[in-house]
Amino acid sequence: MNPAERRAGASLAAIFALRMFGLFLILPVFAEYARNSIPGGNNTTYVGLAMGAYGFTQAFLQIPFGMASDRYGRKPVILFGLALFVVGSIVAALATDIYAVIAGRALQGAGAISAAVTALAADLTRDQHRTKIMAMIGSSIGLVFALSMVAAPLLLNAVGMSGIFWLIAVLAFGAMALTVWAVPPVPTTPALRTASPEKGISVDGGVFRQILCHGSLMRLNFGIFALHLIQMMMWVTVPTALTTQGGLPVIEHWKIYLPAVLLAIAIMVPAIIAAERGGRFKLVYTGAVTLLALVQFGLHTAAGNVWLTASWLTLFFISFNILEAMQPSLISRIVSPEIKGAALGVYNTLQSVGVFLGGVIGGWINHRFGETAVGWCCGAIALAWLVLSAAYPLSPPPKKESSNYQT
């Protein structure tokens, strides 16, 4: 990568990380805190809604934000979304009951900038380096998830839940500063105008009809939906299993998560390089989906063995990070530059729907049928994805150097 691409990757990954850290930070501690300290927090339905409300509003606004970034520019839309995130954080910090927290979390999710950020990443990089940038962004999300597991109990003890939300607002201001001063300017001529493995998509002929009917995009959209549906369903049961079966207190769960995430990232990097440089794109992609399916059937056989659970979680993070990096890179190569924001908006909408439904469905299945049933359901979803991937394999479009790419 050239210096402009390295700068773009680092700054956009940091923006994603600051925002996602704020969203993740309450997950390990909010339910217990709300039950004891927030009026209305003894109702677990409202607590679950407060934790997942951001996914619900993101699902509705990813496409409008992505399309707006195509029309008005990436940076203005990102800044507007981050401003909404700040407002939502302040509302939650000042909340006096569970309903105000729900409203604040919904406002946080209304700053649905994922499509605009990933589209900007595609604007600022060449084909052969795009997956590396997406890997940087995906890795930053994994790292801040692990960091949130460590930091949340300590921050709650130090500054309280209101202080956590104020900190989240400050982090969002930091992301706005990065957007203005650290992210490179967008090239006047987009870096990407390559061929598609299928008939190309352009602004002619109806954007959404083309996006929703394009075979490769449909499979990628299903893939991100399935990936985050499985992830949320897993986290309905994994913390409880570690606590009740493994005997590991919640405050010590970071000892499992952090090494698993770091080891997974170390393994993910050579896998991405092999996919890009070694011509093993299909093998790595299909292998990651296969690994995801195996984890679902293996994780729930750990039977309270903490070390076995940690091993399965490491394999999960390997597959998750690889798929999180490869899929948006493929989308950015398939579509024309003028509608990247719209296509990534659809993609991120399906991601948010997966997050929201994963929590709801996982909780319902766990309540009615138990943890094992959740594992079998996750495994079935992963197997369906694997069959779809094997029947209709994805190939990256041919790489082209752009002679007018600005460095």
mmCIF file of C-alpha atoms in Angstrom:
data_model
loop_
_atom_site.group_PDB
_atom_site.id
_atom_site.type_symbol
_atom_site.label_atom_id
_atom_site.label_comp_id
_atom_site.label_asym_id
_atom_site.label_seq_id
_atom_site.Cartn_x
_atom_site.Cartn_y
_atom_site.Cartn_z
ATOM 1 C CA MET A 1 0.000 0.000 0.000
ATOM 2 C CA ASN A 2 1.108 3.536 -0.663
ATOM 3 C CA PRO A 3 1.195 6.170 2.122
ATOM 4 C CA ALA A 4 -2.262 7.542 1.257
ATOM 5 C CA GLU A 5 -3.796 4.079 1.470
ATOM 6 C CA ARG A 6 -2.092 3.324 4.785
ATOM 7 C CA ARG A 7 -3.318 6.647 6.170
ATOM 8 C CA ALA A 8 -6.837 5.968 4.901
ATOM 9 C CA GLY A 9 -6.912 2.480 6.405
ATOM 10 C CA ALA A 10 -5.610 3.551 9.791
ATOM 11 C CA SER A 11 -7.884 6.589 10.133
ATOM 12 C CA LEU A 12 -11.060 4.847 8.944
ATOM 13 C CA ALA A 13 -10.342 1.848 11.176
ATOM 14 C CA ALA A 14 -9.929 4.245 14.105
ATOM 15 C CA ILE A 15 -13.276 5.929 13.313
ATOM 16 C CA PHE A 16 -15.002 2.549 13.202
ATOM 17 C CA ALA A 17 -13.251 1.474 16.394
ATOM 18 C CA LEU A 18 -14.200 4.572 18.399
ATOM 19 C CA ARG A 19 -17.836 4.253 17.373
ATOM 20 C CA MET A 20 -18.093 0.494 17.894
ATOM 21 C CA PHE A 21 -16.303 0.704 21.239
ATOM 22 C CA GLY A 22 -19.067 3.010 22.394
ATOM 23 C CA LEU A 23 -21.727 0.578 21.205
ATOM 24 C CA PHE A 24 -20.031 -2.464 22.738
ATOM 25 C CA LEU A 25 -19.048 -0.870 26.029
ATOM 26 C CA ILE A 26 -22.376 -1.271 27.803
ATOM 27 C CA LEU A 27 -22.998 -4.880 26.750
ATOM 28 C CA PRO A 28 -21.060 -6.651 29.555
ATOM 29 C CA VAL A 29 -22.446 -4.487 32.387
ATOM 30 C CA PHE A 30 -25.719 -2.830 31.466
ATOM 31 C CA ALA A 31 -28.202 -5.596 32.270
ATOM 32 C CA GLU A 32 -27.017 -6.081 35.842
ATOM 33 C CA TYR A 33 -26.656 -2.334 36.440
ATOM 34 C CA ALA A 34 -30.134 -1.589 35.031
ATOM 35 C CA ARG A 35 -31.762 -4.248 37.197
ATOM 36 C CA ASN A 36 -30.482 -2.611 40.371
ATOM 37 C CA SER A 37 -30.117 1.072 39.523
ATOM 38 C CA ILE A 38 -32.407 2.267 36.695
ATOM 39 C CA PRO A 39 -36.198 2.719 37.099
ATOM 40 C CA GLY A 40 -37.837 0.147 34.837
ATOM 41 C CA GLY A 41 -34.595 -1.805 34.531
ATOM 42 C CA ASN A 42 -36.046 -4.844 36.264
ATOM 43 C CA ASN A 43 -38.010 -5.569 33.077
ATOM 44 C CA THR A 44 -35.660 -7.683 30.975
ATOM 45 C CA THR A 45 -37.614 -6.964 27.799
ATOM 46 C CA TYR A 46 -36.867 -3.251 28.131
ATOM 47 C CA VAL A 47 -33.247 -3.987 29.028
ATOM 48 C CA GLY A 48 -32.849 -6.118 25.906
ATOM 49 C CA LEU A 49 -34.489 -3.405 23.827
ATOM 50 C CA ALA A 50 -32.086 -0.812 25.240
ATOM 51 C CA MET A 51 -29.117 -2.994 24.331
ATOM 52 C CA GLY A 52 -30.335 -3.793 20.806
ATOM 53 C CA ALA A 53 -32.176 -0.609 19.838
ATOM 54 C CA TYR A 54 -29.182 0.715 17.908
ATOM 55 C CA GLY A 55 -29.330 -2.256 15.540
ATOM 56 C CA PHE A 56 -33.000 -1.603 14.847
ATOM 57 C CA THR A 57 -32.539 2.044 13.839
ATOM 58 C CA GLN A 58 -29.376 1.257 11.887
ATOM 59 C CA ALA A 59 -31.301 -1.281 9.826
ATOM 60 C CA PHE A 60 -33.682 1.433 8.635
ATOM 61 C CA LEU A 61 -31.078 4.114 7.977
ATOM 62 C CA GLN A 62 -28.083 2.334 6.432
ATOM 63 C CA ILE A 63 -29.467 2.612 2.900
ATOM 64 C CA PRO A 64 -30.486 6.296 3.159
ATOM 65 C CA PHE A 65 -27.081 7.171 4.618
ATOM 66 C CA GLY A 66 -25.281 5.165 1.931
ATOM 67 C CA MET A 67 -27.267 6.832 -0.853
ATOM 68 C CA ALA A 68 -26.742 10.244 0.726
ATOM 69 C CA SER A 69 -22.988 9.617 0.731
ATOM 70 C CA ASP A 70 -23.158 8.893 -3.019
ATOM 71 C CA ARG A 71 -24.926 12.217 -3.596
ATOM 72 C CA TYR A 72 -23.534 14.612 -1.006
ATOM 73 C CA GLY A 73 -20.112 13.113 -0.307
ATOM 74 C CA ARG A 74 -18.773 10.597 2.191
ATOM 75 C CA LYS A 75 -17.310 12.920 4.822
ATOM 76 C CA PRO A 76 -20.356 15.188 5.331
ATOM 77 C CA VAL A 77 -22.589 12.155 5.831
ATOM 78 C CA ILE A 78 -20.114 10.545 8.240
ATOM 79 C CA LEU A 79 -19.912 13.744 10.289
ATOM 80 C CA PHE A 80 -23.702 14.059 10.429
ATOM 81 C CA GLY A 81 -24.030 10.433 11.568
ATOM 82 C CA LEU A 82 -21.405 10.887 14.260
ATOM 83 C CA ALA A 83 -23.212 14.030 15.464
ATOM 84 C CA LEU A 84 -26.389 11.959 15.903
ATOM 85 C CA PHE A 85 -24.326 9.392 17.790
ATOM 86 C CA VAL A 86 -23.074 12.121 20.145
ATOM 87 C CA VAL A 87 -26.635 13.344 20.767
ATOM 88 C CA GLY A 88 -27.811 9.811 21.503
ATOM 89 C CA SER A 89 -24.939 9.269 23.934
ATOM 90 C CA ILE A 90 -25.804 12.483 25.789
ATOM 91 C CA VAL A 91 -29.485 11.510 25.992
ATOM 92 C CA ALA A 92 -28.478 8.157 27.495
ATOM 93 C CA ALA A 93 -26.035 9.823 29.907
ATOM 94 C CA LEU A 94 -28.795 12.121 31.212
ATOM 95 C CA ALA A 95 -31.424 9.349 31.326
ATOM 96 C CA THR A 96 -33.390 8.884 34.526
ATOM 97 C CA ASP A 97 -35.240 5.727 33.480
ATOM 98 C CA ILE A 98 -34.969 2.808 31.077
ATOM 99 C CA TYR A 99 -37.158 4.496 28.448
ATOM 100 C CA ALA A 100 -34.741 7.404 28.055
ATOM 101 C CA VAL A 101 -31.856 4.948 27.703
ATOM 102 C CA ILE A 102 -33.789 3.192 24.920
ATOM 103 C CA ALA A 103 -34.277 6.534 23.169
ATOM 104 C CA GLY A 104 -30.583 7.356 23.512
ATOM 105 C CA ARG A 105 -29.495 3.995 22.120
ATOM 106 C CA ALA A 106 -31.914 4.378 19.199
ATOM 107 C CA LEU A 107 -30.389 7.780 18.437
ATOM 108 C CA GLN A 108 -26.913 6.256 18.592
ATOM 109 C CA GLY A 109 -27.959 3.729 15.968
ATOM 110 C CA ALA A 110 -29.515 6.478 13.840
ATOM 111 C CA GLY A 111 -25.964 7.594 13.043
ATOM 112 C CA ALA A 112 -25.724 4.736 10.549
ATOM 113 C CA ILE A 113 -22.367 5.551 8.951
ATOM 114 C CA SER A 114 -21.059 2.046 8.225
ATOM 115 C CA ALA A 115 -21.953 2.143 4.524
ATOM 116 C CA ALA A 116 -20.472 5.612 4.059
ATOM 117 C CA VAL A 117 -17.221 4.647 5.830
ATOM 118 C CA THR A 118 -16.754 1.419 3.864
ATOM 119 C CA ALA A 119 -17.597 3.223 0.614
ATOM 120 C CA LEU A 120 -14.988 5.866 1.493
ATOM 121 C CA ALA A 121 -12.467 3.089 2.152
ATOM 122 C CA ALA A 122 -13.205 1.752 -1.320
ATOM 123 C CA ASP A 123 -12.816 5.245 -2.830
ATOM 124 C CA LEU A 124 -9.375 5.671 -1.287
ATOM 125 C CA THR A 125 -7.811 2.298 -2.159
ATOM 126 C CA ARG A 126 -6.951 0.233 -5.183
ATOM 127 C CA ASP A 127 -8.428 -3.195 -5.874
ATOM 128 C CA GLN A 128 -5.430 -5.226 -4.803
ATOM 129 C CA HIS A 129 -5.253 -3.527 -1.405
ATOM 130 C CA ARG A 130 -8.951 -3.140 -0.596
ATOM 131 C CA THR A 131 -9.344 -6.353 1.379
ATOM 132 C CA LYS A 132 -6.381 -5.328 3.527
ATOM 133 C CA ILE A 133 -8.169 -2.077 4.382
ATOM 134 C CA MET A 134 -11.376 -3.957 5.174
ATOM 135 C CA ALA A 135 -9.293 -6.337 7.298
ATOM 136 C CA MET A 136 -7.891 -3.374 9.219
ATOM 137 C CA ILE A 137 -11.439 -2.159 9.868
ATOM 138 C CA GLY A 138 -12.694 -5.634 10.792
ATOM 139 C CA SER A 139 -9.722 -6.233 13.074
ATOM 140 C CA SER A 140 -10.316 -2.928 14.840
ATOM 141 C CA ILE A 141 -13.884 -4.011 15.580
ATOM 142 C CA GLY A 142 -12.651 -7.306 17.038
ATOM 143 C CA LEU A 143 -10.057 -5.519 19.145
ATOM 144 C CA VAL A 144 -12.479 -2.975 20.605
ATOM 145 C CA PHE A 145 -14.968 -5.736 21.345
ATOM 146 C CA ALA A 146 -12.319 -7.483 23.405
ATOM 147 C CA LEU A 147 -11.262 -4.177 24.968
ATOM 148 C CA SER A 148 -14.857 -3.418 25.929
ATOM 149 C CA MET A 149 -15.030 -6.725 27.800
ATOM 150 C CA VAL A 150 -12.011 -5.645 29.851
ATOM 151 C CA ALA A 151 -12.795 -1.960 30.311
ATOM 152 C CA ALA A 152 -16.525 -1.951 30.997
ATOM 153 C CA PRO A 153 -16.474 -3.332 34.579
ATOM 154 C CA LEU A 154 -13.569 -1.064 35.505
ATOM 155 C CA LEU A 155 -15.224 2.025 34.022
ATOM 156 C CA LEU A 156 -18.547 1.247 35.678
ATOM 157 C CA ASN A 157 -16.805 1.076 39.028
ATOM 158 C CA ALA A 158 -14.881 4.308 38.368
ATOM 159 C CA VAL A 159 -17.410 6.641 36.689
ATOM 160 C CA GLY A 160 -20.771 4.861 36.738
ATOM 161 C CA MET A 161 -23.094 4.177 33.809
ATOM 162 C CA SER A 162 -23.727 7.870 33.161
ATOM 163 C CA GLY A 163 -19.969 8.437 33.023
ATOM 164 C CA ILE A 164 -19.625 5.624 30.485
ATOM 165 C CA PHE A 165 -22.161 7.294 28.188
ATOM 166 C CA TRP A 166 -20.375 10.653 28.538
ATOM 167 C CA LEU A 167 -17.116 8.895 27.625
ATOM 168 C CA ILE A 168 -18.834 7.397 24.573
ATOM 169 C CA ALA A 169 -19.860 10.912 23.479
ATOM 170 C CA VAL A 170 -16.263 12.119 23.850
ATOM 171 C CA LEU A 171 -15.003 9.189 21.755
ATOM 172 C CA ALA A 172 -17.499 10.094 19.023
ATOM 173 C CA PHE A 173 -16.160 13.666 19.022
ATOM 174 C CA GLY A 174 -12.717 12.128 18.542
ATOM 175 C CA ALA A 175 -14.019 10.190 15.547
ATOM 176 C CA MET A 176 -15.362 13.439 14.067
ATOM 177 C CA ALA A 177 -11.944 15.044 14.456
ATOM 178 C CA LEU A 178 -10.320 12.095 12.676
ATOM 179 C CA THR A 179 -12.820 12.405 9.822
ATOM 180 C CA VAL A 180 -11.958 16.067 9.298
ATOM 181 C CA TRP A 181 -8.192 16.046 9.800
ATOM 182 C CA ALA A 182 -6.860 12.492 9.433
ATOM 183 C CA VAL A 183 -8.799 10.875 6.572
ATOM 184 C CA PRO A 184 -7.228 11.717 3.185
ATOM 185 C CA PRO A 185 -9.281 13.701 0.654
ATOM 186 C CA VAL A 186 -11.317 11.639 -1.793
ATOM 187 C CA PRO A 187 -9.697 11.416 -5.266
ATOM 188 C CA THR A 188 -11.417 13.520 -7.908
ATOM 189 C CA THR A 189 -11.563 10.382 -10.062
ATOM 190 C CA PRO A 190 -12.584 7.276 -8.102
ATOM 191 C CA ALA A 191 -9.937 4.593 -7.793
ATOM 192 C CA LEU A 192 -12.224 1.780 -8.899
ATOM 193 C CA ARG A 193 -13.777 1.103 -12.246
ATOM 194 C CA THR A 194 -13.198 -2.596 -12.776
ATOM 195 C CA ALA A 195 -15.137 -5.391 -14.382
ATOM 196 C CA SER A 196 -17.661 -7.502 -12.529
ATOM 197 C CA PRO A 197 -17.799 -11.329 -12.490
ATOM 198 C CA GLU A 198 -21.375 -10.874 -13.667
ATOM 199 C CA LYS A 199 -23.045 -8.136 -15.662
ATOM 200 C CA GLY A 200 -21.888 -4.855 -14.159
ATOM 201 C CA ILE A 201 -24.107 -2.583 -12.131
ATOM 202 C CA SER A 202 -24.371 1.097 -12.922
ATOM 203 C CA VAL A 203 -26.674 3.987 -12.152
ATOM 204 C CA ASP A 204 -28.735 3.233 -15.261
ATOM 205 C CA GLY A 205 -31.696 0.862 -15.092
ATOM 206 C CA GLY A 206 -32.788 1.314 -11.482
ATOM 207 C CA VAL A 207 -30.240 1.093 -8.702
ATOM 208 C CA PHE A 208 -32.114 -1.039 -6.210
ATOM 209 C CA ARG A 209 -33.532 -3.416 -8.786
ATOM 210 C CA GLN A 210 -30.005 -4.132 -9.956
ATOM 211 C CA ILE A 211 -28.590 -4.429 -6.444
ATOM 212 C CA LEU A 212 -31.332 -6.736 -5.179
ATOM 213 C CA CYS A 213 -31.359 -8.924 -8.302
ATOM 214 C CA HIS A 214 -27.586 -9.279 -8.723
ATOM 215 C CA GLY A 215 -26.621 -12.858 -7.886
ATOM 216 C CA SER A 216 -23.255 -12.204 -6.229
ATOM 217 C CA LEU A 217 -24.607 -9.286 -4.197
ATOM 218 C CA MET A 218 -27.554 -11.390 -3.035
ATOM 219 C CA ARG A 219 -25.199 -14.086 -1.760
ATOM 220 C CA LEU A 220 -22.945 -11.545 -0.048
ATOM 221 C CA ASN A 221 -25.937 -9.849 1.572
ATOM 222 C CA PHE A 222 -27.195 -13.187 2.834
ATOM 223 C CA GLY A 223 -23.704 -13.937 4.106
ATOM 224 C CA ILE A 224 -23.425 -10.806 6.255
ATOM 225 C CA PHE A 225 -26.966 -11.328 7.557
ATOM 226 C CA ALA A 226 -26.155 -14.922 8.533
ATOM 227 C CA LEU A 227 -22.789 -13.986 10.058
ATOM 228 C CA HIS A 228 -24.242 -11.403 12.442
ATOM 229 C CA LEU A 229 -27.372 -13.407 13.139
ATOM 230 C CA ILE A 230 -25.134 -16.263 14.302
ATOM 231 C CA GLN A 231 -22.850 -13.931 16.248
ATOM 232 C CA MET A 232 -25.689 -12.405 18.277
ATOM 233 C CA MET A 233 -27.348 -15.772 18.884
ATOM 234 C CA MET A 234 -24.019 -17.092 20.171
ATOM 235 C CA TRP A 235 -23.559 -14.237 22.620
ATOM 236 C CA VAL A 236 -26.965 -14.931 24.107
ATOM 237 C CA THR A 237 -25.568 -18.208 25.456
ATOM 238 C CA VAL A 238 -21.750 -17.970 25.604
ATOM 239 C CA PRO A 239 -21.423 -15.593 28.597
ATOM 240 C CA THR A 240 -23.950 -17.619 30.599
ATOM 241 C CA ALA A 241 -22.155 -20.852 29.765
ATOM 242 C CA LEU A 242 -18.820 -19.416 30.879
ATOM 243 C CA THR A 243 -20.361 -18.237 34.149
ATOM 244 C CA THR A 244 -22.707 -21.061 35.123
ATOM 245 C CA GLN A 245 -20.958 -24.055 33.568
ATOM 246 C CA GLY A 246 -17.359 -22.887 33.457
ATOM 247 C CA GLY A 247 -17.404 -21.160 36.830
ATOM 248 C CA LEU A 248 -15.802 -17.998 35.411
ATOM 249 C CA PRO A 249 -17.205 -14.726 36.831
ATOM 250 C CA VAL A 250 -18.337 -12.121 34.312
ATOM 251 C CA ILE A 251 -15.577 -9.747 35.377
ATOM 252 C CA GLU A 252 -13.010 -12.347 34.258
ATOM 253 C CA HIS A 253 -14.496 -13.179 30.840
ATOM 254 C CA TRP A 254 -11.973 -10.867 29.192
ATOM 255 C CA LYS A 255 -9.318 -13.465 30.002
ATOM 256 C CA ILE A 256 -11.016 -15.672 27.416
ATOM 257 C CA TYR A 257 -12.045 -13.053 24.871
ATOM 258 C CA LEU A 258 -8.856 -11.029 24.629
ATOM 259 C CA PRO A 259 -6.385 -13.863 23.847
ATOM 260 C CA ALA A 260 -8.911 -15.406 21.448
ATOM 261 C CA VAL A 261 -9.309 -12.180 19.482
ATOM 262 C CA LEU A 262 -5.566 -11.440 19.361
ATOM 263 C CA LEU A 263 -4.671 -14.963 18.209
ATOM 264 C CA ALA A 264 -7.460 -14.872 15.627
ATOM 265 C CA ILE A 265 -6.159 -11.614 14.171
ATOM 266 C CA ALA A 266 -2.640 -13.035 13.958
ATOM 267 C CA ILE A 267 -3.985 -15.987 11.947
ATOM 268 C CA MET A 268 -6.387 -13.899 9.856
ATOM 269 C CA VAL A 269 -3.650 -11.707 8.348
ATOM 270 C CA PRO A 270 -1.771 -14.484 6.467
ATOM 271 C CA ALA A 271 -5.125 -15.957 5.397
ATOM 272 C CA ILE A 272 -6.107 -12.651 3.787
ATOM 273 C CA ILE A 273 -2.684 -12.383 2.122
ATOM 274 C CA ALA A 274 -3.051 -15.923 0.769
ATOM 275 C CA ALA A 275 -6.467 -15.058 -0.609
ATOM 276 C CA GLU A 276 -5.295 -11.879 -2.323
ATOM 277 C CA ARG A 277 -1.796 -12.749 -3.506
ATOM 278 C CA GLY A 278 -1.914 -16.524 -3.685
ATOM 279 C CA GLY A 279 -5.038 -16.813 -5.822
ATOM 280 C CA ARG A 280 -6.865 -18.798 -3.132
ATOM 281 C CA PHE A 281 -9.826 -16.491 -2.741
ATOM 282 C CA LYS A 282 -12.509 -19.167 -3.080
ATOM 283 C CA LEU A 283 -10.619 -21.572 -0.827
ATOM 284 C CA VAL A 284 -10.170 -19.064 1.993
ATOM 285 C CA TYR A 285 -13.747 -17.788 1.759
ATOM 286 C CA THR A 286 -15.355 -21.231 1.701
ATOM 287 C CA GLY A 287 -12.959 -22.461 4.374
ATOM 288 C CA ALA A 288 -13.998 -19.612 6.683
ATOM 289 C CA VAL A 289 -17.701 -20.439 6.237
ATOM 290 C CA THR A 290 -16.938 -24.119 6.899
ATOM 291 C CA LEU A 291 -15.021 -23.217 10.055
ATOM 292 C CA LEU A 292 -17.934 -21.065 11.216
ATOM 293 C CA ALA A 293 -20.301 -24.043 10.849
ATOM 294 C CA LEU A 294 -17.944 -26.385 12.719
ATOM 295 C CA VAL A 295 -17.677 -23.924 15.600
ATOM 296 C CA GLN A 296 -21.453 -23.887 16.065
ATOM 297 C CA PHE A 297 -21.613 -27.659 16.474
ATOM 298 C CA GLY A 298 -18.439 -27.844 18.542
ATOM 299 C CA LEU A 299 -18.909 -24.919 20.892
ATOM 300 C CA HIS A 300 -21.956 -26.358 22.597
ATOM 301 C CA THR A 301 -20.211 -29.676 23.254
ATOM 302 C CA ALA A 302 -17.604 -27.980 25.436
ATOM 303 C CA ALA A 303 -19.776 -28.800 28.476
ATOM 304 C CA GLY A 304 -18.367 -26.108 30.737
ATOM 305 C CA ASN A 305 -14.718 -26.745 29.834
ATOM 306 C CA VAL A 306 -13.320 -23.209 29.805
ATOM 307 C CA TRP A 307 -10.200 -24.034 27.787
ATOM 308 C CA LEU A 308 -12.170 -25.954 25.162
ATOM 309 C CA THR A 309 -14.632 -23.100 24.946
ATOM 310 C CA ALA A 310 -11.727 -20.665 24.510
ATOM 311 C CA SER A 311 -10.377 -22.791 21.637
ATOM 312 C CA TRP A 312 -13.724 -22.828 19.840
ATOM 313 C CA LEU A 313 -14.105 -19.075 20.361
ATOM 314 C CA THR A 314 -10.669 -18.513 18.826
ATOM 315 C CA LEU A 315 -11.782 -20.457 15.739
ATOM 316 C CA PHE A 316 -14.972 -18.403 15.644
ATOM 317 C CA PHE A 317 -13.063 -15.114 15.671
ATOM 318 C CA ILE A 318 -10.765 -16.391 12.891
ATOM 319 C CA SER A 319 -13.716 -17.186 10.621
ATOM 320 C CA PHE A 320 -15.629 -14.056 11.637
ATOM 321 C CA ASN A 321 -12.735 -11.674 10.938
ATOM 322 C CA ILE A 322 -11.908 -13.252 7.568
ATOM 323 C CA LEU A 323 -15.509 -13.059 6.377
ATOM 324 C CA GLU A 324 -15.972 -9.563 7.800
ATOM 325 C CA ALA A 325 -12.990 -8.386 5.729
ATOM 326 C CA MET A 326 -13.579 -10.221 2.461
ATOM 327 C CA GLN A 327 -17.258 -9.572 1.848
ATOM 328 C CA PRO A 328 -17.387 -5.750 1.733
ATOM 329 C CA SER A 329 -14.232 -5.791 -0.375
ATOM 330 C CA LEU A 330 -16.023 -7.959 -2.933
ATOM 331 C CA ILE A 331 -19.050 -5.680 -2.994
ATOM 332 C CA SER A 332 -16.895 -2.615 -3.578
ATOM 333 C CA ARG A 333 -15.369 -4.343 -6.627
ATOM 334 C CA ILE A 334 -18.655 -5.535 -8.121
ATOM 335 C CA VAL A 335 -20.547 -2.242 -8.229
ATOM 336 C CA SER A 336 -19.707 0.969 -10.061
ATOM 337 C CA PRO A 337 -18.341 3.870 -8.000
ATOM 338 C CA GLU A 338 -21.518 5.944 -8.328
ATOM 339 C CA ILE A 339 -23.632 3.473 -6.324
ATOM 340 C CA LYS A 340 -21.102 1.964 -3.921
ATOM 341 C CA GLY A 341 -22.793 3.774 -1.047
ATOM 342 C CA ALA A 342 -26.210 2.390 -1.968
ATOM 343 C CA ALA A 343 -24.910 -1.174 -2.405
ATOM 344 C CA LEU A 344 -23.007 -1.051 0.874
ATOM 345 C CA GLY A 345 -26.095 0.489 2.467
ATOM 346 C CA VAL A 346 -28.118 -2.606 1.548
ATOM 347 C CA TYR A 347 -25.273 -4.779 2.797
ATOM 348 C CA ASN A 348 -25.009 -2.978 6.136
ATOM 349 C CA THR A 349 -28.793 -2.967 6.509
ATOM 350 C CA LEU A 350 -28.790 -6.761 6.333
ATOM 351 C CA GLN A 351 -25.954 -6.753 8.872
ATOM 352 C CA SER A 352 -28.014 -4.637 11.288
ATOM 353 C CA VAL A 353 -31.104 -6.802 10.766
ATOM 354 C CA GLY A 354 -28.980 -9.831 11.599
ATOM 355 C CA VAL A 355 -27.781 -8.163 14.808
ATOM 356 C CA PHE A 356 -31.313 -7.271 15.907
ATOM 357 C CA LEU A 357 -32.949 -10.586 14.988
ATOM 358 C CA GLY A 358 -30.039 -12.607 16.357
ATOM 359 C CA GLY A 359 -30.592 -11.211 19.823
ATOM 360 C CA VAL A 360 -34.365 -11.624 19.685
ATOM 361 C CA ILE A 361 -34.434 -15.104 18.139
ATOM 362 C CA GLY A 362 -31.483 -16.373 20.164
ATOM 363 C CA GLY A 363 -33.087 -15.254 23.395
ATOM 364 C CA TRP A 364 -36.432 -16.829 22.489
ATOM 365 C CA ILE A 365 -34.895 -20.176 21.465
ATOM 366 C CA ASN A 366 -32.727 -20.250 24.577
ATOM 367 C CA HIS A 367 -35.747 -19.532 26.782
ATOM 368 C CA ARG A 368 -37.956 -22.154 25.153
ATOM 369 C CA PHE A 369 -35.537 -24.921 24.189
ATOM 370 C CA GLY A 370 -32.166 -24.278 25.879
ATOM 371 C CA GLU A 371 -28.600 -23.482 24.869
ATOM 372 C CA THR A 372 -28.080 -26.632 22.792
ATOM 373 C CA ALA A 373 -30.975 -25.693 20.527
ATOM 374 C CA VAL A 374 -29.368 -22.295 19.910
ATOM 375 C CA GLY A 375 -26.168 -24.039 18.833
ATOM 376 C CA TRP A 376 -27.996 -26.375 16.462
ATOM 377 C CA CYS A 377 -29.915 -23.466 14.939
ATOM 378 C CA CYS A 378 -26.679 -21.493 14.406
ATOM 379 C CA GLY A 379 -25.096 -24.551 12.845
ATOM 380 C CA ALA A 380 -28.028 -24.999 10.455
ATOM 381 C CA ILE A 381 -27.773 -21.356 9.332
ATOM 382 C CA ALA A 382 -24.026 -21.712 8.762
ATOM 383 C CA LEU A 383 -24.546 -24.931 6.785
ATOM 384 C CA ALA A 384 -27.123 -23.209 4.570
ATOM 385 C CA TRP A 385 -24.586 -20.480 3.894
ATOM 386 C CA LEU A 386 -21.909 -23.098 3.127
ATOM 387 C CA VAL A 387 -24.180 -24.888 0.640
ATOM 388 C CA LEU A 388 -24.988 -21.579 -1.042
ATOM 389 C CA SER A 389 -21.288 -20.697 -1.231
ATOM 390 C CA ALA A 390 -20.354 -24.096 -2.654
ATOM 391 C CA ALA A 391 -23.169 -24.076 -5.215
ATOM 392 C CA TYR A 392 -22.496 -20.511 -6.360
ATOM 393 C CA PRO A 393 -18.854 -19.689 -5.585
ATOM 394 C CA LEU A 394 -17.780 -16.078 -5.544
ATOM 395 C CA SER A 395 -14.836 -14.866 -7.588
ATOM 396 C CA PRO A 396 -13.130 -11.497 -7.236
ATOM 397 C CA PRO A 397 -13.278 -9.286 -10.332
ATOM 398 C CA PRO A 398 -10.043 -8.847 -12.267
ATOM 399 C CA LYS A 399 -7.624 -6.424 -10.632
ATOM 400 C CA LYS A 400 -6.610 -3.282 -12.448
ATOM 401 C CA GLU A 401 -4.160 -0.626 -11.504
ATOM 402 C CA SER A 402 -5.734 2.802 -11.782
ATOM 403 C CA SER A 403 -3.460 5.203 -13.604
ATOM 404 C CA ASN A 404 -5.333 8.242 -12.300
ATOM 405 C CA TYR A 405 -5.387 7.237 -8.661
ATOM 406 C CA GLN A 406 -4.212 10.098 -6.503
ATOM 407 C CA THR A 407 -1.609 9.336 -3.898
#
